[in-house]
mmCIF file of C-alpha atoms in Angstrom:
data_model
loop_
_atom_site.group_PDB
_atom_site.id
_atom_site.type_symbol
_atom_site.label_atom_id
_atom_site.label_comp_id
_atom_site.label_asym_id
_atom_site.label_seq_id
_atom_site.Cartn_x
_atom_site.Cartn_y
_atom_site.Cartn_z
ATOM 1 C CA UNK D 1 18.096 -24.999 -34.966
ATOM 2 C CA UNK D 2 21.229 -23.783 -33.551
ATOM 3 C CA UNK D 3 20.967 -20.641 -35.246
ATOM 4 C CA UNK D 4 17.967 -19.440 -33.279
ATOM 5 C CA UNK D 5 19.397 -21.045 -29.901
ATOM 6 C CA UNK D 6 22.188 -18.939 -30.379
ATOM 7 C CA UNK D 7 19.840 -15.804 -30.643
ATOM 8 C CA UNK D 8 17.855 -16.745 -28.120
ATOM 9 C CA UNK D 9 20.844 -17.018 -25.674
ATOM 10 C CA UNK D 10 21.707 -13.403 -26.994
ATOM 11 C CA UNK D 11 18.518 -11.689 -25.726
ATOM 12 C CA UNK D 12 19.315 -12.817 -21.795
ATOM 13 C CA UNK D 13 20.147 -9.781 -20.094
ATOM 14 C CA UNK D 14 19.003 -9.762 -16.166
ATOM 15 C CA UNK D 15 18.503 -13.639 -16.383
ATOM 16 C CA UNK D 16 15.276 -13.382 -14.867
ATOM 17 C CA UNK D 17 13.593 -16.935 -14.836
ATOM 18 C CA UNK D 18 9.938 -16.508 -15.546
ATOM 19 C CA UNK D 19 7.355 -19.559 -15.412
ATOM 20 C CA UNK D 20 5.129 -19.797 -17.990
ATOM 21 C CA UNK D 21 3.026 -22.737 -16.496
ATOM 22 C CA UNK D 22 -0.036 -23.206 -15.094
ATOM 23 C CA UNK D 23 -1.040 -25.170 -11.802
ATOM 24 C CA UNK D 24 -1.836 -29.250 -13.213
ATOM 25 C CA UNK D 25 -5.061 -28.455 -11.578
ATOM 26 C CA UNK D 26 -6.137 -25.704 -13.795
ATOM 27 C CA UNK D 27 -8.442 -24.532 -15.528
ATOM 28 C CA UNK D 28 -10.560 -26.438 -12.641
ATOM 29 C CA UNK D 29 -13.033 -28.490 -13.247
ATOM 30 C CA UNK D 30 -11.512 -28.090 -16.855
ATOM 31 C CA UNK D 31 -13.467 -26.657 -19.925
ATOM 32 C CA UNK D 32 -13.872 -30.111 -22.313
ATOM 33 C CA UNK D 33 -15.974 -32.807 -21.003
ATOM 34 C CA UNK D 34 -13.156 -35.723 -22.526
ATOM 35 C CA UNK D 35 -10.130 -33.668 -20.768
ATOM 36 C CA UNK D 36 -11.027 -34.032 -16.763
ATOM 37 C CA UNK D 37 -8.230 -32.733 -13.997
ATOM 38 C CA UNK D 38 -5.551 -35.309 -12.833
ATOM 39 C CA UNK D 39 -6.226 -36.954 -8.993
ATOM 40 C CA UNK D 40 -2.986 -36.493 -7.392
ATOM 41 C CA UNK D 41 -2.817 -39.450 -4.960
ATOM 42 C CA UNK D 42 -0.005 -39.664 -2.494
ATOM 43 C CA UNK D 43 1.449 -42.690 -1.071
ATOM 44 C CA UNK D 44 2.886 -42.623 2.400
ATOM 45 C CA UNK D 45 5.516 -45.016 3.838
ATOM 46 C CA UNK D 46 7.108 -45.118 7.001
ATOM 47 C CA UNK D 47 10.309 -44.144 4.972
ATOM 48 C CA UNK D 48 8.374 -41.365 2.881
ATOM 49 C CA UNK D 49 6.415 -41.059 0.227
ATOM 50 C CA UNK D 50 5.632 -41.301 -3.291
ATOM 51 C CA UNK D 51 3.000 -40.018 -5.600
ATOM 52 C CA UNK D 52 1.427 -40.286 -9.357
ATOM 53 C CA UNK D 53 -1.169 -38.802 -11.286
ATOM 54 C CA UNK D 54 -4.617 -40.997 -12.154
ATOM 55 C CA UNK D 55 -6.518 -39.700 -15.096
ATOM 56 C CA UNK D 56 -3.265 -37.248 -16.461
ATOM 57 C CA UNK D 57 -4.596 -36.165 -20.042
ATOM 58 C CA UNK D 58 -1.042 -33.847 -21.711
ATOM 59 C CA UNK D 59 -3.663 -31.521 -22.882
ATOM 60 C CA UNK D 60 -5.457 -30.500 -19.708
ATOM 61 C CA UNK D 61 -3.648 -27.466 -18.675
ATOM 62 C CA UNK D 62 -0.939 -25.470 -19.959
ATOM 63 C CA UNK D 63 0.294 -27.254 -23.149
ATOM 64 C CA UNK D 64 1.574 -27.683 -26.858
ATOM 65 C CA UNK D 65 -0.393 -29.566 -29.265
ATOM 66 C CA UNK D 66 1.650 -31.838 -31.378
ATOM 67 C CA UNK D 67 1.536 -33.159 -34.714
ATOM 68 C CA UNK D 68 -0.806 -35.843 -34.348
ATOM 69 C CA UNK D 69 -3.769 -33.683 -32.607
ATOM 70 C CA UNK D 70 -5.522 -33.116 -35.874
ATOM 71 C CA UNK D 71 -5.625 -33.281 -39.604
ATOM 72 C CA UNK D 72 -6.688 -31.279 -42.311
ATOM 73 C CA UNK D 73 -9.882 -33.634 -44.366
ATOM 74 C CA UNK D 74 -8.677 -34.861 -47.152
ATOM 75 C CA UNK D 75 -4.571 -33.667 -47.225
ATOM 76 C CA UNK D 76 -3.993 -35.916 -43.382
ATOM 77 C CA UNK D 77 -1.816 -35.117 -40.956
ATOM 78 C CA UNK D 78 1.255 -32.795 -41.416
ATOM 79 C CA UNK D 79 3.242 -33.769 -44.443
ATOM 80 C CA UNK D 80 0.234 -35.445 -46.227
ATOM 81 C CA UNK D 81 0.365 -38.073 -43.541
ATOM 82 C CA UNK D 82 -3.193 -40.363 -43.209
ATOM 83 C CA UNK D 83 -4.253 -42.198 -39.968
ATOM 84 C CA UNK D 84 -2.356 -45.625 -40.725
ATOM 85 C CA UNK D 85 0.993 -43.629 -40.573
ATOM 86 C CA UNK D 86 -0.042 -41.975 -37.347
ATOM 87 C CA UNK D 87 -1.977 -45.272 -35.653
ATOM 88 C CA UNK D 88 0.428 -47.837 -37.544
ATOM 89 C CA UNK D 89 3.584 -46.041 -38.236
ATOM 90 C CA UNK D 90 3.622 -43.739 -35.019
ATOM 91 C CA UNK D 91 5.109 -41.023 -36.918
ATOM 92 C CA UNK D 92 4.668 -37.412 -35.179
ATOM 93 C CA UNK D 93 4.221 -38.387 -31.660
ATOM 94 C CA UNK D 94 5.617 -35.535 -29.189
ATOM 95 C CA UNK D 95 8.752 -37.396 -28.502
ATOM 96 C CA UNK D 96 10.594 -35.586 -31.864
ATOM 97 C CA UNK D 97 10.078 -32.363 -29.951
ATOM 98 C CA UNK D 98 11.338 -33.980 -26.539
ATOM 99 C CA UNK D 99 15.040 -34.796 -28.536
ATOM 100 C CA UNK D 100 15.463 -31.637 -29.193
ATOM 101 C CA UNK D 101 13.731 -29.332 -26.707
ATOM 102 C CA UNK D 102 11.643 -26.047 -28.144
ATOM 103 C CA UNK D 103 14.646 -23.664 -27.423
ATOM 104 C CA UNK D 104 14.172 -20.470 -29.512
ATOM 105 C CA UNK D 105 13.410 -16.452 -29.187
ATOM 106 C CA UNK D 106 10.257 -15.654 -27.871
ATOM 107 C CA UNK D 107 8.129 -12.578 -28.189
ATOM 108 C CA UNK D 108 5.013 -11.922 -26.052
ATOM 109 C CA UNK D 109 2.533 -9.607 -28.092
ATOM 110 C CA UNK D 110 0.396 -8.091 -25.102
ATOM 111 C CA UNK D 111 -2.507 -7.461 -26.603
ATOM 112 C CA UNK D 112 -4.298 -6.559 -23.414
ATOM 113 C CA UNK D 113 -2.049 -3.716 -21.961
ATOM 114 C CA UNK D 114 -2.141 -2.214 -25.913
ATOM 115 C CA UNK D 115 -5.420 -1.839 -25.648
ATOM 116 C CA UNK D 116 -5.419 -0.893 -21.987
ATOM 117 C CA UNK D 117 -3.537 2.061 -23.145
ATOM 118 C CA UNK D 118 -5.829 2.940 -26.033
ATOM 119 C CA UNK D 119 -8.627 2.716 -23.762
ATOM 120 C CA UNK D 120 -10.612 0.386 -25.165
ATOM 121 C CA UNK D 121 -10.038 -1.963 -23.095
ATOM 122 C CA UNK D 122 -10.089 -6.611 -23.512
ATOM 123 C CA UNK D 123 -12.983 -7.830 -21.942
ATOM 124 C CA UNK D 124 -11.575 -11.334 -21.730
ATOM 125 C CA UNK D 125 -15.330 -12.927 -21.789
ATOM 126 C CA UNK D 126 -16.181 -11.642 -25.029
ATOM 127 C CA UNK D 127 -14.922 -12.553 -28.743
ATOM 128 C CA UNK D 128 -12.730 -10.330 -30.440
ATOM 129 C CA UNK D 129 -10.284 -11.623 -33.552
ATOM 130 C CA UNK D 130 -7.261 -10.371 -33.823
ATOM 131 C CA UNK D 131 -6.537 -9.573 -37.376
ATOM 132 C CA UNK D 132 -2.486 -9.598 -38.766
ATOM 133 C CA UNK D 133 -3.150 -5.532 -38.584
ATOM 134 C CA UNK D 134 -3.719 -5.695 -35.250
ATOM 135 C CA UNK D 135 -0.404 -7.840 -34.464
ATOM 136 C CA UNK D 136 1.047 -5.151 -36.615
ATOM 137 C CA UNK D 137 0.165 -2.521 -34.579
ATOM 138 C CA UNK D 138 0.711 -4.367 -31.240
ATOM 139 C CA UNK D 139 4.324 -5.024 -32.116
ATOM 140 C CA UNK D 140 4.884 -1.483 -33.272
ATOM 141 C CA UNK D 141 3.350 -0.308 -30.298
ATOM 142 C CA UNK D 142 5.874 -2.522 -28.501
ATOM 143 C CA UNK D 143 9.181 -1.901 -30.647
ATOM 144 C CA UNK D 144 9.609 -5.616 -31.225
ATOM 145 C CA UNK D 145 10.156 -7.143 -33.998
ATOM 146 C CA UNK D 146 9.944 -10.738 -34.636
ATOM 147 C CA UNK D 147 12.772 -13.163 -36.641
ATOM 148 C CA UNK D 148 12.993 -16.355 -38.337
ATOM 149 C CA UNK D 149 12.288 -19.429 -35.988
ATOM 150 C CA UNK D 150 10.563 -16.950 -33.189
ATOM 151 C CA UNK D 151 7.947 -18.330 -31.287
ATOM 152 C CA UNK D 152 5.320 -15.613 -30.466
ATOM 153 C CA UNK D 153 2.683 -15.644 -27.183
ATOM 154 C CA UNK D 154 0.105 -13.940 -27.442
ATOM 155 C CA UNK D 155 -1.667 -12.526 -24.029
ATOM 156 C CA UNK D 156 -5.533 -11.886 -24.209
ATOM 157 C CA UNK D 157 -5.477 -12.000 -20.439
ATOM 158 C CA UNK D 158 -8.445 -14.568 -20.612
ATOM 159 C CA UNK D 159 -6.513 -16.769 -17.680
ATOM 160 C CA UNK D 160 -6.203 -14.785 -15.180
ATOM 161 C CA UNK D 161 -9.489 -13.551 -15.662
ATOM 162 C CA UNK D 162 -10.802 -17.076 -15.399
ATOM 163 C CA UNK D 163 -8.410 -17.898 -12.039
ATOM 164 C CA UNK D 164 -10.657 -15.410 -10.075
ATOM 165 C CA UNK D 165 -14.112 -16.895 -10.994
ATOM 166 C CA UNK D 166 -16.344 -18.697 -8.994
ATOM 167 C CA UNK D 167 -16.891 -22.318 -9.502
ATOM 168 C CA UNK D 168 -20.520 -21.675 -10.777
ATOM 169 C CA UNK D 169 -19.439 -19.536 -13.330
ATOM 170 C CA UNK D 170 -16.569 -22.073 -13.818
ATOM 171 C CA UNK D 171 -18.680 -25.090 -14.119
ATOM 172 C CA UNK D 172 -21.053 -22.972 -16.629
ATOM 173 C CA UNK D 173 -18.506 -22.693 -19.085
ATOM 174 C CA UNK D 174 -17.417 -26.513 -19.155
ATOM 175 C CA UNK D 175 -18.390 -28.253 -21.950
ATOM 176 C CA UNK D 176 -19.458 -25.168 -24.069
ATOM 177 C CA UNK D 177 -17.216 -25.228 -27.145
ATOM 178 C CA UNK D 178 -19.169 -26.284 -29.886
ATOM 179 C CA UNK D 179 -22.558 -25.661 -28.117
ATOM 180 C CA UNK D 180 -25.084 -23.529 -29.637
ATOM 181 C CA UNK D 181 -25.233 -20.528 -28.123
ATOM 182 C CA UNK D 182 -21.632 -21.107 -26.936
ATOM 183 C CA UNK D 183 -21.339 -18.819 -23.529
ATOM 184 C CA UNK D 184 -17.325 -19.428 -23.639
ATOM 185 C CA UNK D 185 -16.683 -16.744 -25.609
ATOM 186 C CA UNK D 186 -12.973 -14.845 -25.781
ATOM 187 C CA UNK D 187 -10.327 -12.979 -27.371
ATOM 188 C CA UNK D 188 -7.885 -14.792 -29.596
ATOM 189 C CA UNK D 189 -6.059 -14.881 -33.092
ATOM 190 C CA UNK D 190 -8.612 -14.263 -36.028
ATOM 191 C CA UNK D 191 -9.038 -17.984 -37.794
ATOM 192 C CA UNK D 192 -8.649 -17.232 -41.145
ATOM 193 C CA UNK D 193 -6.191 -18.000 -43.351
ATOM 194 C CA UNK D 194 -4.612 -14.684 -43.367
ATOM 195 C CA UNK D 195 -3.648 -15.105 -39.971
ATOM 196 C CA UNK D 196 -1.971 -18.412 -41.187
ATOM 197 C CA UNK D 197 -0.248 -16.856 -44.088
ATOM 198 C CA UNK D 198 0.855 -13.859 -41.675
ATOM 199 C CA UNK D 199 2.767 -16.462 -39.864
ATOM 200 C CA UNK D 200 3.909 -18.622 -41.890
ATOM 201 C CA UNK D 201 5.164 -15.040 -43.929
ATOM 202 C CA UNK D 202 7.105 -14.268 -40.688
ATOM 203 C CA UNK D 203 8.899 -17.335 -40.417
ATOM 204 C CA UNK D 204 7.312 -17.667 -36.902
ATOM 205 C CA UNK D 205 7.887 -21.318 -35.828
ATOM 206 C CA UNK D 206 5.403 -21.917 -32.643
ATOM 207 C CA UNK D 207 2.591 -19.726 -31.538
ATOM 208 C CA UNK D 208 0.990 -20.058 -28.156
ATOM 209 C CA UNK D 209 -1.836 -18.053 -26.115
ATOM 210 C CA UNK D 210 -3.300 -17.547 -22.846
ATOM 211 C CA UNK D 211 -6.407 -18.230 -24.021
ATOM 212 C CA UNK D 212 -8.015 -21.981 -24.502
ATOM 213 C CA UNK D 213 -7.438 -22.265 -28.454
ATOM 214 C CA UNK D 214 -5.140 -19.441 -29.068
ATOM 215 C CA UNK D 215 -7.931 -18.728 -31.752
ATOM 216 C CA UNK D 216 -10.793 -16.173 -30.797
ATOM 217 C CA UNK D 217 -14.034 -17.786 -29.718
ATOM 218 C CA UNK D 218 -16.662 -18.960 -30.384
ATOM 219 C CA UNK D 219 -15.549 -20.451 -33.612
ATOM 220 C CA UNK D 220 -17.174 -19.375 -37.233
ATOM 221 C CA UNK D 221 -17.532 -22.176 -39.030
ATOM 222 C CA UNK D 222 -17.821 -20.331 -42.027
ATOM 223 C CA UNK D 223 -14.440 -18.633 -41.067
ATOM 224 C CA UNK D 224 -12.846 -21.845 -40.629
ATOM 225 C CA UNK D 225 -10.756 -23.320 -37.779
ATOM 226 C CA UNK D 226 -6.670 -21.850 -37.218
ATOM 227 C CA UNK D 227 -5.424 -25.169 -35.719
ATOM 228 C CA UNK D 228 -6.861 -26.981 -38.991
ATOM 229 C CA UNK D 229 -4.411 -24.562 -40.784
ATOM 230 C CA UNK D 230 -1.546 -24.172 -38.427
ATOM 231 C CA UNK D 231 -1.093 -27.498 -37.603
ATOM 232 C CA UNK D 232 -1.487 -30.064 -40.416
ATOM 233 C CA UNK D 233 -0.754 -27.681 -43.003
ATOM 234 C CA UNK D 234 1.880 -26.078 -41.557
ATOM 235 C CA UNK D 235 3.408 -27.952 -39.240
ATOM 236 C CA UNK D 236 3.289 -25.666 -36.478
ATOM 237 C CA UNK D 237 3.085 -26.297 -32.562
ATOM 238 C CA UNK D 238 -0.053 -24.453 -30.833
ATOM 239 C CA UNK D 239 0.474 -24.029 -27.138
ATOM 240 C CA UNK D 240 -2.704 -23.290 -24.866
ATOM 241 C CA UNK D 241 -3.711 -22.285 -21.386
ATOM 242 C CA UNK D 242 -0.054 -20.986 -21.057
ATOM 243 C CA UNK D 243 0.478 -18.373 -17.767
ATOM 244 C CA UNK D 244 1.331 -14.789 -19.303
ATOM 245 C CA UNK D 245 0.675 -12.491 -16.593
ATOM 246 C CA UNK D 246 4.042 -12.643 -14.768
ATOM 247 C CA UNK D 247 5.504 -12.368 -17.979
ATOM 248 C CA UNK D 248 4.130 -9.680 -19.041
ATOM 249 C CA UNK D 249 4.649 -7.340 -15.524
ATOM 250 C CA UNK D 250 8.281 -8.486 -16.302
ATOM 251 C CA UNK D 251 8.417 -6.962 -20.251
ATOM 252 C CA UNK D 252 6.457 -3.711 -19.082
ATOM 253 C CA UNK D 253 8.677 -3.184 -15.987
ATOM 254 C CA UNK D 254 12.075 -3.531 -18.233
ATOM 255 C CA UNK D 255 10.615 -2.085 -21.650
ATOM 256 C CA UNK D 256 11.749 -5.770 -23.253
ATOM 257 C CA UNK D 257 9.627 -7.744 -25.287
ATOM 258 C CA UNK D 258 11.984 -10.621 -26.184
ATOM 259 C CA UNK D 259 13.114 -13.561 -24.178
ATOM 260 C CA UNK D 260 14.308 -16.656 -24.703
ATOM 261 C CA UNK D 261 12.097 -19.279 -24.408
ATOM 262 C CA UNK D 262 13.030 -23.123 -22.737
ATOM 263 C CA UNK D 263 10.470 -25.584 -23.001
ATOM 264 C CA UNK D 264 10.717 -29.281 -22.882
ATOM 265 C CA UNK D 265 7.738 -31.373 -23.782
ATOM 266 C CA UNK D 266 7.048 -34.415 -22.218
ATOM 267 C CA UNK D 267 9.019 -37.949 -23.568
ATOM 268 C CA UNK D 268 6.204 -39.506 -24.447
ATOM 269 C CA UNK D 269 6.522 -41.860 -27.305
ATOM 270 C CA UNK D 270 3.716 -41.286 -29.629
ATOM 271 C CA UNK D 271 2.294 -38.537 -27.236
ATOM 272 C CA UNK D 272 -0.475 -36.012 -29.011
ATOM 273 C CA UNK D 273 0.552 -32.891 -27.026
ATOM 274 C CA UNK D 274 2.527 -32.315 -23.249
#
């Protein structure tokens, strides 16, 4: 709302600009078998040239997940919604978000320089949950603090880890999620509903990660799943894949946390994410 445009406006100090996107070609050759890379095909002309994407899925690289991604069993889609509203109606498609932009304070909690400096280290192939005492203690650690309508991104370091790899070790990893023994394993928000209710208690209105589910993997079923909780029960956005590394060399260098975050999903009338 205006409220938290205005306070996001109110945190610019240097006016730095700092992209939060990843190449449209990454993660390359993508890590879910029904979400392939776009072909960029180029037309020329003797007066220039034009282009367009074949194959563009929203949710191939960096990206929100909308309303319509998933529902929760029995209660639907968010606000009790069922699959004729969403198929019939065309209720929740991105396009809402579009309107109005997501324009609102953001806070990166860096998970992997606190535990750089506790020596511990974040190996970013291996699953570790973060638990609402460890956000806690990452945003003490920090001095930030977060406020109604914040959006919070949460750096596990797990993409720039992956830009660097192979494409053996790349192509080993596509498909896995779900797959018993999983070997894409990372570090990520702890799925339970205490992680939900630690949001939701902070008023936080997006949460996004650099990771590919924002959520720790592999996933415990017995745990549950966080975007079955965050987004049709809450009504929350989810962004994934999102570039965090600049970001972050740009919060330790000036000892600032806070920034205001511009991001304008795709118009896509009855779009599932951007």
């Amino acid at each position: 709302g205006p409220e938290q445009v205005r306070s996001a406006a109110a945190v610019v100090r240097r006016g730095l600009v700092v992209p939060l996107s990843a190449p449209l070609t990454e993660p390359s050759p993508g890590l879910f078998p029904a979400r392939a890379g776009p072909k960029h095909v180029i037309t020329k002309t003797s007066h220039g040239r034009d282009d367009r994407l074949d194959g563009f899925f929203p949710q191939f690289s960096s990206q929100w997940d909308g309303l319509r991604h998933v529902r929760y069993r029995q209660h639907g889609f968010w606000g009790g919604r069922q699959d004729a509203d969403i198929d019939e109606g065309g209720a929740l498609g991105i396009e809402h978000w579009a309107r109005h932009g997501i324009i609102t304070r953001g806070v990166l909690i860096d998970a992997v320089r606190y535990y750089a400096e506790r020596g511990t280290g974040l190996p970013p192939s291996r699953w570790r949950a973060f638990t609402p005492g460890d956000l806690d203690d990452i945003l003490e650690f920090q001095g930030t603090g977060l406020t109604t309508g914040c959006a919070v991104a949460i750096r596990t370091g797990w993409l720039e880890w992956y830009l660097t790899l192979g494409s053996q070790t790349r192509a080993a990893m596509r498909g896995s999620v779900g797959r018993q023994p999983d070997p894409l394993q990372c570090p990520g928000l702890h799925a339970g509903a205490r992680t939900a209710a630690w949001l939701w208690d902070h008023r936080v209105a997006a949460v996004a990660s650099d990771n590919p589910t924002v959520e720790a993997l592999p996933v415990n079923r017995a745990t549950g799943f966080l975007h079955y909780r965050l987004i049709p029960l809450l009504g929350m956005p989810v962004g994934e894949l999102w570039a965090l590394g600049e970001l972050a060399r740009a919060c330790e260098q000036t000892g600032q946390y806070e920034f205001m975050l511009c991001s304008g999903p795709l118009y896509l009338p009855g779009g599932v994410g951007s």
